[in-house]
Amino acid sequence: MTQHLLFRLGFAGGSLLLASFAFGAGKPASDLQPPNQRQATVDLALQLVKRAPPGPLPADMPSPFNPADFDKHDPAEGPAAAGPKPAGPAGGGGPAPSAAAPAQPAGPATDRETLEMLASQITPSGMIMLRGTPRLIFANKPFEVGTRFTASYNNQDYELELVAIDRTTFTLRYRGEEVTRPIRPVR
């Protein structure tokens, strides 16, 4: 019985194979356009993507990514928003001199002093190794090397970068200056 079944299956498979050769021997129709029509489309596409080169920039143009005096206090954000001020003695519209006005503390003079002052106020709670990478812990949040964050002092924001983490120290960078501080300062 199995021999008879194998013969029937072989005969059916052979007839299907023979039929596919007989009817499928024609050339399949192509979905591609003729070469001259394709070339016209390619030429149009090349014209559409062609860009004119940008003109030269002026030599004295400031960098938009690091403008000068970016960290300076904006007078529009400060105490001027509290209300109008009385005119000065000459009526020139300037603020009147006041002995009761608090003097603003002088800020750090150099980038190095700024960084040292800001770094002394930053106190991380510890360091962990997570997947082989050291992380510094601030307020129960891990920060890895390369993280940029903003520190504020005297109504000014300063962008600092975490550049190194050791077992007991971390290093911060501000405008090319670097300072290394202990993770848990001695009190």
Short mmCIF file of C-alpha atoms in Angstrom, two decimals:
data_model
loop_
_atom_site.label_atom_id
_atom_site.label_comp_id
_atom_site.label_asym_id
_atom_site.label_seq_id
_atom_site.Cartn_x
_atom_site.Cartn_y
_atom_site.Cartn_z
CA MET A 1 0.00 0.00 0.00
CA THR A 2 2.77 2.44 0.85
CA GLN A 3 4.46 1.68 -2.44
CA HIS A 4 1.25 2.46 -4.29
CA LEU A 5 0.87 5.74 -2.34
CA LEU A 6 4.45 6.77 -3.10
CA PHE A 7 3.86 6.14 -6.78
CA ARG A 8 0.77 8.36 -6.79
CA LEU A 9 2.55 11.18 -4.91
CA GLY A 10 5.52 11.00 -7.25
CA PHE A 11 3.27 11.10 -10.30
CA ALA A 12 1.31 14.11 -8.96
CA GLY A 13 4.51 16.00 -8.08
CA GLY A 14 6.06 15.28 -11.46
CA SER A 15 2.98 16.44 -13.32
CA LEU A 16 2.93 19.70 -11.31
CA LEU A 17 6.60 20.28 -12.04
CA LEU A 18 6.09 19.63 -15.74
CA ALA A 19 3.07 21.99 -15.83
CA SER A 20 5.04 24.78 -14.19
CA PHE A 21 7.76 24.49 -16.84
CA ALA A 22 5.21 24.45 -19.65
CA PHE A 23 3.12 27.43 -18.56
CA GLY A 24 5.72 29.51 -16.72
CA ALA A 25 8.31 29.53 -19.46
CA GLY A 26 7.27 33.03 -20.63
CA LYS A 27 9.35 36.10 -19.80
CA PRO A 28 8.04 37.85 -16.66
CA ALA A 29 6.83 41.42 -17.08
CA SER A 30 9.15 44.02 -15.55
CA ASP A 31 7.97 46.73 -13.17
CA LEU A 32 10.85 48.99 -14.20
CA GLN A 33 10.42 51.85 -16.64
CA PRO A 34 12.57 51.95 -19.77
CA PRO A 35 16.08 53.43 -19.23
CA ASN A 36 15.33 56.79 -20.89
CA GLN A 37 12.31 57.40 -18.60
CA ARG A 38 14.32 56.37 -15.54
CA GLN A 39 17.14 58.75 -16.50
CA ALA A 40 14.69 61.67 -16.73
CA THR A 41 13.47 60.88 -13.19
CA VAL A 42 17.03 60.64 -11.88
CA ASP A 43 17.95 63.99 -13.47
CA LEU A 44 14.91 65.66 -11.88
CA ALA A 45 15.80 64.19 -8.47
CA LEU A 46 19.39 65.47 -8.76
CA GLN A 47 18.13 68.98 -9.52
CA LEU A 48 15.80 68.90 -6.52
CA VAL A 49 18.49 67.87 -4.02
CA LYS A 50 21.16 70.24 -5.32
CA ARG A 51 22.00 72.91 -2.72
CA ALA A 52 23.63 76.23 -3.23
CA PRO A 53 26.72 76.62 -1.03
CA PRO A 54 26.18 79.07 1.85
CA GLY A 55 27.82 82.46 1.65
CA PRO A 56 30.88 83.27 3.76
CA LEU A 57 30.27 84.35 7.35
CA PRO A 58 31.63 87.62 8.66
CA ALA A 59 34.87 87.22 10.61
CA ASP A 60 33.59 89.21 13.60
CA MET A 61 30.38 87.17 14.01
CA PRO A 62 30.09 85.81 17.58
CA SER A 63 29.51 82.12 18.13
CA PRO A 64 25.83 81.40 18.80
CA PHE A 65 26.79 78.42 20.96
CA ASN A 66 29.00 80.34 23.41
CA PRO A 67 28.03 84.01 23.40
CA ALA A 68 30.18 86.47 25.31
CA ASP A 69 28.94 87.35 28.80
CA PHE A 70 26.39 84.49 28.77
CA ASP A 71 26.75 83.98 32.52
CA LYS A 72 26.23 87.66 33.32
CA HIS A 73 23.08 88.72 35.14
CA ASP A 74 20.33 90.06 32.88
CA PRO A 75 19.14 93.39 34.33
CA ALA A 76 15.62 92.77 32.99
CA GLU A 77 15.27 89.74 35.29
CA GLY A 78 16.54 91.38 38.46
CA PRO A 79 15.05 93.80 40.95
CA ALA A 80 13.88 96.06 38.11
CA ALA A 81 10.83 93.83 37.81
CA ALA A 82 9.71 94.87 41.32
CA GLY A 83 8.24 98.17 40.11
CA PRO A 84 9.11 101.66 38.91
CA LYS A 85 11.90 103.49 40.65
CA PRO A 86 11.88 107.17 41.48
CA ALA A 87 13.86 109.53 39.33
CA GLY A 88 17.34 110.61 40.34
CA PRO A 89 18.23 114.05 41.67
CA ALA A 90 18.55 115.56 38.20
CA GLY A 91 15.31 113.99 36.98
CA GLY A 92 17.25 111.94 34.49
CA GLY A 93 15.24 108.80 35.17
CA GLY A 94 18.06 107.01 36.96
CA PRO A 95 17.63 105.42 40.35
CA ALA A 96 17.85 107.68 43.33
CA PRO A 97 20.81 107.07 45.62
CA SER A 98 19.75 105.21 48.73
CA ALA A 99 21.74 104.47 51.84
CA ALA A 100 19.40 101.57 52.70
CA ALA A 101 19.98 99.71 49.44
CA PRO A 102 21.88 96.48 50.10
CA ALA A 103 25.17 96.20 48.30
CA GLN A 104 25.54 93.18 46.05
CA PRO A 105 28.49 91.03 47.08
CA ALA A 106 31.32 91.13 44.63
CA GLY A 107 31.39 88.02 42.49
CA PRO A 108 34.48 85.97 41.74
CA ALA A 109 36.93 87.72 39.45
CA THR A 110 38.15 84.76 37.37
CA ASP A 111 36.69 81.55 36.03
CA ARG A 112 38.94 79.59 38.38
CA GLU A 113 37.62 81.48 41.43
CA THR A 114 34.06 80.99 40.19
CA LEU A 115 34.58 77.25 39.83
CA GLU A 116 36.24 76.91 43.25
CA MET A 117 33.43 78.86 44.89
CA LEU A 118 30.72 76.76 43.19
CA ALA A 119 32.52 73.46 43.83
CA SER A 120 32.82 74.24 47.53
CA GLN A 121 29.02 74.45 47.74
CA ILE A 122 28.44 71.12 45.95
CA THR A 123 28.37 68.22 48.39
CA PRO A 124 27.56 64.82 46.88
CA SER A 125 26.34 62.08 49.19
CA GLY A 126 28.50 59.33 47.71
CA MET A 127 29.74 57.36 44.73
CA ILE A 128 28.57 54.03 43.27
CA MET A 129 29.71 51.76 40.46
CA LEU A 130 26.81 50.93 38.14
CA ARG A 131 27.56 48.50 35.28
CA GLY A 132 31.25 49.28 35.61
CA THR A 133 30.73 53.05 35.36
CA PRO A 134 31.30 55.34 38.35
CA ARG A 135 28.33 57.53 39.28
CA LEU A 136 28.26 60.46 41.69
CA ILE A 137 25.16 60.69 43.89
CA PHE A 138 23.41 64.07 44.42
CA ALA A 139 19.99 64.08 46.13
CA ASN A 140 19.60 60.32 45.56
CA LYS A 141 20.17 60.70 41.79
CA PRO A 142 23.22 59.19 40.06
CA PHE A 143 25.23 61.37 37.66
CA GLU A 144 27.90 59.96 35.35
CA VAL A 145 31.00 61.53 33.82
CA GLY A 146 30.07 64.02 31.09
CA THR A 147 26.90 65.24 32.78
CA ARG A 148 26.33 68.99 32.53
CA PHE A 149 24.30 70.74 35.21
CA THR A 150 23.52 74.27 36.29
CA ALA A 151 24.64 75.77 39.59
CA SER A 152 23.32 79.13 40.79
CA TYR A 153 25.14 81.74 42.82
CA ASN A 154 24.16 85.35 43.46
CA ASN A 155 21.25 85.18 40.95
CA GLN A 156 23.55 83.91 38.21
CA ASP A 157 23.49 80.46 36.62
CA TYR A 158 26.72 78.67 35.79
CA GLU A 159 26.93 75.53 33.66
CA LEU A 160 29.34 73.00 35.15
CA GLU A 161 30.49 69.67 33.73
CA LEU A 162 31.33 66.56 35.73
CA VAL A 163 34.57 65.35 34.11
CA ALA A 164 35.94 62.69 36.49
CA ILE A 165 34.81 60.51 39.38
CA ASP A 166 37.24 58.67 41.60
CA ARG A 167 36.57 56.55 44.67
CA THR A 168 36.99 59.54 47.00
CA THR A 169 37.02 62.61 44.71
CA PHE A 170 35.20 64.18 41.78
CA THR A 171 36.33 66.78 39.23
CA LEU A 172 34.25 69.65 37.83
CA ARG A 173 34.97 71.85 34.80
CA TYR A 174 33.85 75.40 34.05
CA ARG A 175 35.13 77.26 30.98
CA GLY A 176 38.28 75.17 30.67
CA GLU A 177 39.14 75.37 34.38
CA GLU A 178 38.99 72.18 36.46
CA VAL A 179 38.88 71.61 40.20
CA THR A 180 38.91 68.34 42.16
CA ARG A 181 36.94 68.07 45.40
CA PRO A 182 36.46 65.28 47.97
CA ILE A 183 33.17 63.41 47.77
CA ARG A 184 32.55 63.70 51.51
CA PRO A 185 34.25 66.85 52.82
CA VAL A 186 35.93 66.69 56.21
CA ARG A 187 34.00 68.77 58.76
#
